Tab-separated table of C-alpha atoms in Angstrom:
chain	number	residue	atom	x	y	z
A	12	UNK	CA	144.507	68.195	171.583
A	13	UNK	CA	145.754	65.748	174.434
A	14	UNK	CA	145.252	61.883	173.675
A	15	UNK	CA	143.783	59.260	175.204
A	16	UNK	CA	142.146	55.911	174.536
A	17	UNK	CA	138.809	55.917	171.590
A	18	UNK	CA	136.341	53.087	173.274
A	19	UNK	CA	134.587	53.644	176.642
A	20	UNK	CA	136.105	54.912	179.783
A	21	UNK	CA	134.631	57.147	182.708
A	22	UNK	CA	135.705	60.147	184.809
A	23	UNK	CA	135.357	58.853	188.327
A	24	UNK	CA	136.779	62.057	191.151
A	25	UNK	CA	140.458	61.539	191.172
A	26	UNK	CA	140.707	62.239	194.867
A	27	UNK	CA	144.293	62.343	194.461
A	28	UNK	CA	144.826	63.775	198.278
A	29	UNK	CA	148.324	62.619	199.100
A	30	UNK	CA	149.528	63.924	195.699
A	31	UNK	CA	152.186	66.373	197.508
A	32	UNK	CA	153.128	64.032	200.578
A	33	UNK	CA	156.888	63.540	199.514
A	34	UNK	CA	157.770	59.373	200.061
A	35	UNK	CA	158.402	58.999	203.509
A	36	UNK	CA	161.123	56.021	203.896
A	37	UNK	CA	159.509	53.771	207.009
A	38	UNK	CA	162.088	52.305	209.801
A	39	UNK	CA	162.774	48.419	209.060
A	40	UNK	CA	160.131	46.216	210.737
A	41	UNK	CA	160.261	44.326	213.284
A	42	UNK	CA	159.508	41.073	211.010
A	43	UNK	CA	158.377	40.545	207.521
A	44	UNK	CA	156.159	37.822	206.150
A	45	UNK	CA	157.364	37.485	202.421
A	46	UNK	CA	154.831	35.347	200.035
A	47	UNK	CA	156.349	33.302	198.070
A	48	UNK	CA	153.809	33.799	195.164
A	49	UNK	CA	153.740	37.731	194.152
A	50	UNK	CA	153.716	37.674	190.760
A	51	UNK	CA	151.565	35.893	187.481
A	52	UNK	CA	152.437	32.319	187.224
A	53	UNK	CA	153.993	29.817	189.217
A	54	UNK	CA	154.660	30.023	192.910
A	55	UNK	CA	158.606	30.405	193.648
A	56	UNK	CA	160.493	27.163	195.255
A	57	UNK	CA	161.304	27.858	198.678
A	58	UNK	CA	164.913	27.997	199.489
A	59	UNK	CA	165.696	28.187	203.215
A	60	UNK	CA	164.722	26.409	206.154
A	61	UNK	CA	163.404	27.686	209.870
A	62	UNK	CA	166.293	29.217	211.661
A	63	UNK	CA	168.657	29.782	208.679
A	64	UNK	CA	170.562	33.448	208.865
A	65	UNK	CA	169.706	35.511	205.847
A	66	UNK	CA	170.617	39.340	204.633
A	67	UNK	CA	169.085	41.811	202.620
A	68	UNK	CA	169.030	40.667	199.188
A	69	UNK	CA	169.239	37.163	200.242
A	70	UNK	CA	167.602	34.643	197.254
A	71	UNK	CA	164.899	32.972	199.754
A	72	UNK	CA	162.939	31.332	196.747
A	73	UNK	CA	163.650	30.735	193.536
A	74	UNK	CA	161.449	31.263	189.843
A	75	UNK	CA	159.395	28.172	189.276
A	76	UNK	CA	158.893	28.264	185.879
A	77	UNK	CA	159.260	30.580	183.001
A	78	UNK	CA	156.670	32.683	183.967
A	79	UNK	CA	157.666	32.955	187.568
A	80	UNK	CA	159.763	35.222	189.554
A	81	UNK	CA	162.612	35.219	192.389
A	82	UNK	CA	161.710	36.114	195.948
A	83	UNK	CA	164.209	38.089	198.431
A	84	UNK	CA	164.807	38.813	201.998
A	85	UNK	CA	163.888	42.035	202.635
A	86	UNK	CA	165.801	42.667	205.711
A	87	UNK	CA	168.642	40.719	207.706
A	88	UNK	CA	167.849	38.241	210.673
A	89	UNK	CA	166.097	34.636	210.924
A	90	UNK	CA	163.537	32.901	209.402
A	91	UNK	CA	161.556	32.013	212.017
A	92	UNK	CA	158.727	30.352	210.655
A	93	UNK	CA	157.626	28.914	206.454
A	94	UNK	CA	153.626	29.034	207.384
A	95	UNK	CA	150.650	30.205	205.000
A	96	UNK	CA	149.032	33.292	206.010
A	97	UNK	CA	145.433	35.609	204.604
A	98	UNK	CA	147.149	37.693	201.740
A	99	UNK	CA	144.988	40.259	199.741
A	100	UNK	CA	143.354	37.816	197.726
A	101	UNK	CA	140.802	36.550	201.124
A	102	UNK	CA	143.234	33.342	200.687
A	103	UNK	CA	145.903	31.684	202.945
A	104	UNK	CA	149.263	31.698	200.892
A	105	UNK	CA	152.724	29.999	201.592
A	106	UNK	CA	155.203	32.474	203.006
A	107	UNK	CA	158.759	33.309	204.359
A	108	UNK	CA	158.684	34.766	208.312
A	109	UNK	CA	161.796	36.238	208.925
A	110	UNK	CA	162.499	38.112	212.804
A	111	UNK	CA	164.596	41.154	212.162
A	112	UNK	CA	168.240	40.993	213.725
A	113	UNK	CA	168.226	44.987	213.845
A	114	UNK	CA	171.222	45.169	212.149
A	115	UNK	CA	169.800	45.656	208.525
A	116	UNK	CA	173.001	43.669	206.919
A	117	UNK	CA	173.055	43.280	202.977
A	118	UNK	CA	174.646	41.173	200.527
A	119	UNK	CA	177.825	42.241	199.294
A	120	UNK	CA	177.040	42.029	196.000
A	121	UNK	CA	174.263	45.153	196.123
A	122	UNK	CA	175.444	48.506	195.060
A	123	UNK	CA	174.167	50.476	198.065
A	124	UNK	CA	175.511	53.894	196.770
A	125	UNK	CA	172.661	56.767	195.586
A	126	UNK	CA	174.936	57.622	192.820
A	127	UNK	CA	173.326	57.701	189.223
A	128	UNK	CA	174.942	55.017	187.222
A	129	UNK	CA	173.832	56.489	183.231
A	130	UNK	CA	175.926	54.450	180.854
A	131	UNK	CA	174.529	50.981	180.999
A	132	UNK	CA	177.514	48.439	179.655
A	133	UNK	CA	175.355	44.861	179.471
A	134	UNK	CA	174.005	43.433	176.599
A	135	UNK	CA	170.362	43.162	175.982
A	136	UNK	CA	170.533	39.215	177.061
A	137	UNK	CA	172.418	40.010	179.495
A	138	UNK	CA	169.546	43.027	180.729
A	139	UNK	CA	166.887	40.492	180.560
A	140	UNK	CA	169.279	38.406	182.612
A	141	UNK	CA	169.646	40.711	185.244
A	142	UNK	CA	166.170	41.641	185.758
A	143	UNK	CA	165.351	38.218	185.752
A	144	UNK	CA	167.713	37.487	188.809
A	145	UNK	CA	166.404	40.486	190.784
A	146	UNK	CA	162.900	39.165	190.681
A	147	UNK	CA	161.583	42.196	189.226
A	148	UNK	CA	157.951	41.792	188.148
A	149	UNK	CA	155.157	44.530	187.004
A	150	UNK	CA	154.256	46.835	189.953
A	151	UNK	CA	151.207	48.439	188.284
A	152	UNK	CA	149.490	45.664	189.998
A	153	UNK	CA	149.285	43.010	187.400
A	154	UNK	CA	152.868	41.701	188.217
A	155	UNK	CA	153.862	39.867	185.119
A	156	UNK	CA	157.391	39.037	185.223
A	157	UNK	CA	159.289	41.581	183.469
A	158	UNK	CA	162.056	39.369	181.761
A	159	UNK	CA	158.862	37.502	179.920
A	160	UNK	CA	157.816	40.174	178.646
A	161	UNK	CA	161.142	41.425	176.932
A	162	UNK	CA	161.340	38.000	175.383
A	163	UNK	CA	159.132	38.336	172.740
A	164	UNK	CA	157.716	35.722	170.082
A	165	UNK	CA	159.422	35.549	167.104
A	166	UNK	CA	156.603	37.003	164.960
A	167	UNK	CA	156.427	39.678	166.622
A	168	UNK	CA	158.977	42.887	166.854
A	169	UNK	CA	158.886	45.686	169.273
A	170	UNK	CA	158.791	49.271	168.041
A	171	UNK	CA	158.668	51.357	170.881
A	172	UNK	CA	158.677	50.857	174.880
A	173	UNK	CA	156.002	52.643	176.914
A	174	UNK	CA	156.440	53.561	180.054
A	175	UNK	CA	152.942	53.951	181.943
A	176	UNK	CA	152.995	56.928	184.201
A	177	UNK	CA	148.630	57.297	184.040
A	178	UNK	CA	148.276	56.245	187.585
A	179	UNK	CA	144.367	56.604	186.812
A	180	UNK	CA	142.905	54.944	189.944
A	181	UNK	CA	141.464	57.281	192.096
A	182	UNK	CA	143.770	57.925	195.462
A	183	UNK	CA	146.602	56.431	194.498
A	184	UNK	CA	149.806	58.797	193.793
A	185	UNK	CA	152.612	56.780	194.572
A	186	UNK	CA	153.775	56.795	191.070
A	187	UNK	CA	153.381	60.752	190.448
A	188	UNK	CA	155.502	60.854	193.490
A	189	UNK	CA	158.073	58.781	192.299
A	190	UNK	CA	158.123	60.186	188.764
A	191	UNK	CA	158.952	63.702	190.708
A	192	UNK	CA	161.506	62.380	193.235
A	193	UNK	CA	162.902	59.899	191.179
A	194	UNK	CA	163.477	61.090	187.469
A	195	UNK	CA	167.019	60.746	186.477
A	196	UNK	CA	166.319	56.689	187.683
A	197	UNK	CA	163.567	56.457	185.755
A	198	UNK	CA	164.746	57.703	182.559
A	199	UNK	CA	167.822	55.566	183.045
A	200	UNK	CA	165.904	52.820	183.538
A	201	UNK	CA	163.619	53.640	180.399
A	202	UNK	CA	166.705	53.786	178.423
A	203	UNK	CA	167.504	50.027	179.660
A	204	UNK	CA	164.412	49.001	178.252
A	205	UNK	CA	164.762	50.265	175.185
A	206	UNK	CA	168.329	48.449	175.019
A	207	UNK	CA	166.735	45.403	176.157
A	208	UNK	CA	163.878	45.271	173.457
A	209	UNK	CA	166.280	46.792	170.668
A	210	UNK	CA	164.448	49.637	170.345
A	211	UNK	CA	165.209	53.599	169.657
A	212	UNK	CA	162.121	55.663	170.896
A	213	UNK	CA	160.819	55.499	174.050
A	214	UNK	CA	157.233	57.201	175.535
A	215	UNK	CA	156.661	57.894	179.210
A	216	UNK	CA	152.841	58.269	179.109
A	217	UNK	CA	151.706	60.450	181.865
A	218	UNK	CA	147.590	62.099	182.540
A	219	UNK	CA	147.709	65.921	182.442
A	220	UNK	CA	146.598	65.872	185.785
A	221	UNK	CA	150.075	65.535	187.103
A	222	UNK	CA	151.336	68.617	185.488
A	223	UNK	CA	154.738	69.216	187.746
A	224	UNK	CA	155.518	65.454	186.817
A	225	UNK	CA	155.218	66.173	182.882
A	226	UNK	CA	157.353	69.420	183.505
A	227	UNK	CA	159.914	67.708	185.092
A	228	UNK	CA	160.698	64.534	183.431
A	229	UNK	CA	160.452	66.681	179.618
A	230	UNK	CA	163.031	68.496	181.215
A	231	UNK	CA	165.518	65.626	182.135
A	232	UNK	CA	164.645	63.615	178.747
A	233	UNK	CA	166.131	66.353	176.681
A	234	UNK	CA	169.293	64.614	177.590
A	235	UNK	CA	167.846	60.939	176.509
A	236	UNK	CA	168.090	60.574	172.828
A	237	UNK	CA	164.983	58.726	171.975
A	238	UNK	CA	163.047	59.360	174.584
A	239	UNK	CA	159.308	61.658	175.152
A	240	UNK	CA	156.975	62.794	177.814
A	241	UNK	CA	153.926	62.462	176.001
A	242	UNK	CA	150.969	63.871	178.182
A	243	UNK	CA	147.397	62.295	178.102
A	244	UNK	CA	143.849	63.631	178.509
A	245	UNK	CA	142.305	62.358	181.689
A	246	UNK	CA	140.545	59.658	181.653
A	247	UNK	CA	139.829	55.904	183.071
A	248	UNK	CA	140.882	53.678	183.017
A	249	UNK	CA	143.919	54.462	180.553
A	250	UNK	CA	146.640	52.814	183.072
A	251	UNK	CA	145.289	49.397	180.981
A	252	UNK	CA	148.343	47.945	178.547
A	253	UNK	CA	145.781	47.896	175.593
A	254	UNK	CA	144.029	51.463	176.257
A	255	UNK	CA	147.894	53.064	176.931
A	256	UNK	CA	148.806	51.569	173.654
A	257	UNK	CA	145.505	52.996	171.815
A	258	UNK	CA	146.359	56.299	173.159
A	259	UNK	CA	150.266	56.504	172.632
A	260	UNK	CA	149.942	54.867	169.193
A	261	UNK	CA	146.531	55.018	168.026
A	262	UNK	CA	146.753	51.085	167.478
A	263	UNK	CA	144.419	48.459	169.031
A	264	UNK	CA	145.618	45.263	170.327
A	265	UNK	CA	143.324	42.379	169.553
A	266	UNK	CA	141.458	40.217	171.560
A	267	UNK	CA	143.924	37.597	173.279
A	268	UNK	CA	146.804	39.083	171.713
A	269	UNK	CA	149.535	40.460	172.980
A	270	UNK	CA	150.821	44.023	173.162
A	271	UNK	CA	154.101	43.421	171.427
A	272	UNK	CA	151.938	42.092	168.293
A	273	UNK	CA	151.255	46.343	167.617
A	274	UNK	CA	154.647	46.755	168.147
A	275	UNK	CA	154.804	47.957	172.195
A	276	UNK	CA	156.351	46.754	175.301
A	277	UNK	CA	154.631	48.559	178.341
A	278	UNK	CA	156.331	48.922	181.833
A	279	UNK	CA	155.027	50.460	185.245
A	280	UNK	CA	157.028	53.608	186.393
A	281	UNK	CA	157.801	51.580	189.948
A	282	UNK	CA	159.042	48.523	187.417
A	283	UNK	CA	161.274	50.614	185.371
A	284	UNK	CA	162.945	52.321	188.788
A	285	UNK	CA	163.246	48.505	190.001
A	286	UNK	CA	164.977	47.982	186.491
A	287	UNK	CA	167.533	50.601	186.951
A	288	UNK	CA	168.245	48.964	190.346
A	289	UNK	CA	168.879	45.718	189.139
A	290	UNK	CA	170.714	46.400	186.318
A	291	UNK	CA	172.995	49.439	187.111
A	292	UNK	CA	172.800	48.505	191.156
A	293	UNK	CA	172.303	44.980	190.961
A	294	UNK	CA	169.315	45.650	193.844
A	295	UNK	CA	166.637	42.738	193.571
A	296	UNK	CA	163.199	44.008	193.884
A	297	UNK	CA	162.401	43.703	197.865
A	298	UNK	CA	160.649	47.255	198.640
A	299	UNK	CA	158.652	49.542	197.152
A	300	UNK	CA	156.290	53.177	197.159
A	301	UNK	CA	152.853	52.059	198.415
A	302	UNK	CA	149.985	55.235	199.382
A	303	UNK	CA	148.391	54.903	202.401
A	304	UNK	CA	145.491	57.201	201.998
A	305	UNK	CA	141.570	57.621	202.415
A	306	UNK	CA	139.628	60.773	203.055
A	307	UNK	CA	139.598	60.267	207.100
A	308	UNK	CA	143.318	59.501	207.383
A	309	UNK	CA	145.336	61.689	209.540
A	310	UNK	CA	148.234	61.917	207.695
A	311	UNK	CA	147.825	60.628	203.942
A	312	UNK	CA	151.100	59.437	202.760
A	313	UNK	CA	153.668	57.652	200.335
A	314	UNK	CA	155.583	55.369	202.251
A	315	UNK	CA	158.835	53.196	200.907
A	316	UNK	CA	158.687	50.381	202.659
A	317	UNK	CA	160.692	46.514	202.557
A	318	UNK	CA	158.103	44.240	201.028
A	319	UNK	CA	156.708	41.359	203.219
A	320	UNK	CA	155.902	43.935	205.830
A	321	UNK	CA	152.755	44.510	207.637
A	322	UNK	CA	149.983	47.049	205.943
A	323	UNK	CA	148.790	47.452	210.027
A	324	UNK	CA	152.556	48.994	209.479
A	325	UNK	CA	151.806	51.679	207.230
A	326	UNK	CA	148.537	52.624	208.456
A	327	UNK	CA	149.711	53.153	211.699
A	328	UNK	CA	152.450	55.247	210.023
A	329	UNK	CA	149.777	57.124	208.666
A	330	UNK	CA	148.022	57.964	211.960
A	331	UNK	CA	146.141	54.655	212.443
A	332	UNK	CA	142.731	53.561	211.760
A	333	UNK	CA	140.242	56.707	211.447
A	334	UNK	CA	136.879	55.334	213.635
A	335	UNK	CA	134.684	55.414	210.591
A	336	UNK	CA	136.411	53.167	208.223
A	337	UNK	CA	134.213	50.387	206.681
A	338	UNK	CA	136.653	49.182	205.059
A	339	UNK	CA	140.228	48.226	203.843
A	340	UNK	CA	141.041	48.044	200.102
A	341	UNK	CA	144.738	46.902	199.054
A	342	UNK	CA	145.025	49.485	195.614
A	343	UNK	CA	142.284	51.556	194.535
A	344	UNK	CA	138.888	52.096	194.648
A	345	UNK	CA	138.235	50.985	191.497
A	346	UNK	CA	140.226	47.517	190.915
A	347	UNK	CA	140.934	47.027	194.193
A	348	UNK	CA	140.571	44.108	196.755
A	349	UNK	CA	139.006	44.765	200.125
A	350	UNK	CA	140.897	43.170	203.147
A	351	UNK	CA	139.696	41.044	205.385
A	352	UNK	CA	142.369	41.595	207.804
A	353	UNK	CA	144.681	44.507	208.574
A	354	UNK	CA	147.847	42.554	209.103
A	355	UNK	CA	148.459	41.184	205.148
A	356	UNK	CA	151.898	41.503	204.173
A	357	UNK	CA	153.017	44.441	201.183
A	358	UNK	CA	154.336	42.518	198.246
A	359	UNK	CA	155.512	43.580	194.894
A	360	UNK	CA	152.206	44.076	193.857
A	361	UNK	CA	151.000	46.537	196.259
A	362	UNK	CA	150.411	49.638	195.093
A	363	UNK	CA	148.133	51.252	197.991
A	364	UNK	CA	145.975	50.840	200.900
A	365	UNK	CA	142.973	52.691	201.158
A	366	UNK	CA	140.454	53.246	204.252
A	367	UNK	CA	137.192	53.873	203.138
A	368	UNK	CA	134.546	55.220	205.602
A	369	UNK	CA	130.761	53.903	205.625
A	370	UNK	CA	129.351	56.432	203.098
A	371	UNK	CA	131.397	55.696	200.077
A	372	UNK	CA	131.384	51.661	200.564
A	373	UNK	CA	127.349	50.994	200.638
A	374	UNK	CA	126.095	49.679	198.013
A	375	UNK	CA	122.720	51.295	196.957
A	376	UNK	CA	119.950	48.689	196.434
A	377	UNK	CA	120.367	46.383	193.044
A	378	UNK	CA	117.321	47.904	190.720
A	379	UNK	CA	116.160	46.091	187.179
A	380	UNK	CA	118.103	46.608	183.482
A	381	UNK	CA	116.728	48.921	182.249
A	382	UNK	CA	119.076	48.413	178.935
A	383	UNK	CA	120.241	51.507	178.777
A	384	UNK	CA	123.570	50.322	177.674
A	385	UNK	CA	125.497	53.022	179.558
A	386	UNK	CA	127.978	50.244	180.689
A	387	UNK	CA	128.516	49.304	176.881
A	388	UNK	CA	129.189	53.036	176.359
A	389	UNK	CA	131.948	52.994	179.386
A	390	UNK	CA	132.778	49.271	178.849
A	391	UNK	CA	136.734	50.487	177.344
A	392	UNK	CA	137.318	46.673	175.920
A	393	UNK	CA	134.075	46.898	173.667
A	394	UNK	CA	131.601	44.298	175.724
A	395	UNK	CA	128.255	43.987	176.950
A	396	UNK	CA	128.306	43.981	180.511
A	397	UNK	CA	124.578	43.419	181.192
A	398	UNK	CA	124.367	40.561	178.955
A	399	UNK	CA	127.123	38.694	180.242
A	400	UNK	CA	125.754	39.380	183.984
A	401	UNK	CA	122.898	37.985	182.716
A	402	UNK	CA	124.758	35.114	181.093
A	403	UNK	CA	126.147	33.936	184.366
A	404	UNK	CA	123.447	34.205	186.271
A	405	UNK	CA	121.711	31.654	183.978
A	406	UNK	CA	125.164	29.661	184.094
A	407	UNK	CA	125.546	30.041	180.383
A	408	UNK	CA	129.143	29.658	179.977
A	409	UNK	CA	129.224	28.903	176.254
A	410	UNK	CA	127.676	32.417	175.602
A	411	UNK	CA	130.098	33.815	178.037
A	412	UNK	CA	133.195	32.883	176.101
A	413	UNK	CA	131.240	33.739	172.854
A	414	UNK	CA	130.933	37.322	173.952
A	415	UNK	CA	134.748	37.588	175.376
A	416	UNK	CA	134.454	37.426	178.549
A	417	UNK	CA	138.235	37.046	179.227
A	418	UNK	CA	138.828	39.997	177.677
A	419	UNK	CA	137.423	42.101	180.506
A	420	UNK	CA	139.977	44.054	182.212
A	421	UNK	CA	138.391	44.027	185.796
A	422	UNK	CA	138.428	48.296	185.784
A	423	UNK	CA	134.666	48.424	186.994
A	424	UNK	CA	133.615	51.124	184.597
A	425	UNK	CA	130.448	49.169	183.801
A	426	UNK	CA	129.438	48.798	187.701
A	427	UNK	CA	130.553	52.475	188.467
A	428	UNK	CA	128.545	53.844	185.829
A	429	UNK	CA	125.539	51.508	186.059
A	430	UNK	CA	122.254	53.489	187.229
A	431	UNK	CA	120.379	50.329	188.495
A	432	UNK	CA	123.609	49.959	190.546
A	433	UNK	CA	123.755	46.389	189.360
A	434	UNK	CA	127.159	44.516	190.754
A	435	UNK	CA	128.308	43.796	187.056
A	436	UNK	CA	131.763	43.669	187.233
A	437	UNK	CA	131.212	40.866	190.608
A	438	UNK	CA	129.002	38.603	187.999
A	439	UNK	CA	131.692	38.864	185.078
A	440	UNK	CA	134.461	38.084	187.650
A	441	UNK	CA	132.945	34.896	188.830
A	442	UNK	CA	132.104	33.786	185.142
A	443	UNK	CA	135.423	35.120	183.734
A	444	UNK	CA	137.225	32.703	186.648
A	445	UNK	CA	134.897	29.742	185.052
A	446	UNK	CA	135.070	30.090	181.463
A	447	UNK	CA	138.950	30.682	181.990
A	448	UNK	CA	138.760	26.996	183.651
A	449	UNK	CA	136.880	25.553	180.970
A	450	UNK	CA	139.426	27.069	178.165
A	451	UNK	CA	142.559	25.795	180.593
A	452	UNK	CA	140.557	22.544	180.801
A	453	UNK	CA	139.548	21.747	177.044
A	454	UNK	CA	143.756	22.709	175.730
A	455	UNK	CA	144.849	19.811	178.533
């Protein structure tokens, strides 16, 4: 019997429509606005100035704290303008314009070669090292810097590294195509880990919906002492760090601990390729696979592109804007943020853009409770979603924390599943943002 997490979850319709579009590598824009915030934690410092030459691979901005990251150039030519710009958050952030010179110049010091570099002669500090000088952050969306989290607290000793191949949002398949296209990487780059964390198994966790994927990696890992394809039963929202752990490892992380305290160290399929790169290529992370997909879209695709680049870019890669889109989601359906603008740039973070037509963004009108607790049933972190909607309504922030509200994972099972079609997850957002300020607040 296939795995999977024991506490809540839903079976939303995977639409998984670009699943065999193979990744389409997009011409170098024109220009790329590059944020210099696009990971968890501190903005980086900016490093250049308006009209300074720069190549690919150029260090732009710098980490700004421990939990921070490196930003850099994406292609070669000038930066033209340091302005703040709408990024997928609604909000204008600080970024890096740079005007294309055409000639797509990189640093010397990047291994541009496609051979597959196995043996991996650096130390683990010197690993975490690396990574940490390529800027390479997680690209499952939450973008935690991935140096941090191979630094561990003392109490706490890793056992095994996961590598998180669920890709349970509906739509996206950018990692299934990369897990297919890009094996022998990845299962270097697992093997990295592993060094890094100084440990001796490692488990790429994929659904069973992604059968050719399973097939081909258990293939290529009979070569990787240490390392297993361990297929999953289908289910959402599994991609989370604490579900993928119950599932792999049948162990439960508590609430505001960490995943390394059960003995795991989880990494996104796009981060581990992007720590093969750095470490064996010395590549920082400046591009990525994003989907560009939706049910309307002419030509649903998975499209490598250099990060800071337009996502107008990709969807009129993908045949443009179909006429009954209603809107624009950066990710998926289900934890995604809808645009208010076509133009944001791609960063690290992006793993998709979805166009949605009318019929499957309404929202049906909001109806009593009716307690029926299905939201507790799907809620996969073990909380009452209709009493802490009801809890910030009434502004009661005190019950809030007392019933974990931080502990939500954003996945909208409770909203998706509601049949009063009550906007739960928006409530627990807007008090999760609050109580967060209160606990930040009261420790200063």
């Amino acid at each position: 019997m296939l795995r999977t997490f024991r506490k809540g979850g839903i079976h939303p319709s995977e639409n998984k429509i670009s699943r065999g579009a193979a990744i389409v590598e997009l011409p170098i824009p024109s220009e790329v606005k590059i944020p210099i915030s696009q990971h968890i934690g501190a903005p980086a410092k900016v490093l250049v100035k308006r009209g300074d030459v720069v190549k690919v691979g150029t260090l732009i901005a710098e980490s700004g704290g421990f939990i921070s990251a490196n930003i850099h150039s994406s292609i070669s030519g000038t930066v033209s303008k340091l302005e703040d710009v709408v990024d997928a958050s609604g909000y204008k952030k600080s970024v890096v314009t740079i005007k294309s010179d055409g000639e797509d110049l990189w640093e010397e010091y990047i291994d541009r070669s496609k051979d597959l570099v196995r043996e991996c002669t650096l130390s683990p500090e010197e690993i975490t090292k690396r990574i940490a000088e390529c800027g390479v952050v997680g690209m499952g969306g939450a973008t935690f810097p991935t140096n941090v989290k191979l630094m561990p607290p003392k109490d706490a000793t890793p056992e095994v590294v996961i590598i998180n191949g669920v890709e349970c949002e509906p739509y996206l398949t950018a990692d299934h195509r990369v897990m297919i296209e890009r094996g022998e990487e990845l299962l270097v780059g697992t093997t990295i880990l592993m060094k890094a964390a100084g440990v001796s198994r490692g488990v790429i966790a994929i659904e069973n919906n992604k059968k050719d994927a399973i097939r081909h990696l258990a293939q290529l890992a009979k070569s990787y002492p240490g390392v297993e394809v361990m297929p999953l039963k289908v289910k959402y929202p599994q991609g989370g760090e604490k579900q993928l752990i119950d599932a792999v490892l049948k162990r439960q992380v508590g609430s505001g601990k960490l995943p390394v305290t059960v003995g795991a160290i989880v990494q996104n399929v796009g981060t581990t390729i992007a720590v093969y790169e750095a470490v064996q290529k010395h590549k920082p992370l400046m591009s990525r696979v994003v989907t560009v997909t939706g049910k309307g879209v002419p030509n649903p695709s998975n499209f490598f592109v250099r990060l800071g680049a337009s996502t107008a870019y990709l969807i009129e890669a993908a045949g443009g804007v179909p006429e009954a889109t209603a809107k624009i989601i950066s990710g998926g359906p289900m934890m995604g943020k809808a645009l208010s603008r076509e133009d944001v740039p791609v960063t690290k973070g992006t793993s998709g853009v979805l166009l949605l037509p009318e019929e499957e963004t309404r929202r049906k009108p909001m109806r009593n409770c009716i307690r029926c607790a299905k939201c507790v049933s799907a809620c996969p972190m073990g909380l009452n979603p209709a009493f802490l909607m009801r809890d910030v309504v009434f502004k009661d922030m005190d019950a809030c924390e007392k019933q974990h509200i931080v502990d939500c994972i954003e996945c909208g099972s409770c909203s998706f599943t509601c049949p009063a079609n009550r906007p739960l997850l928006d409530y627990i957002r807007l008090g999760k943002k609050e109580v967060l300020g209160i606990i930040r607040a009261r420790k200063s």
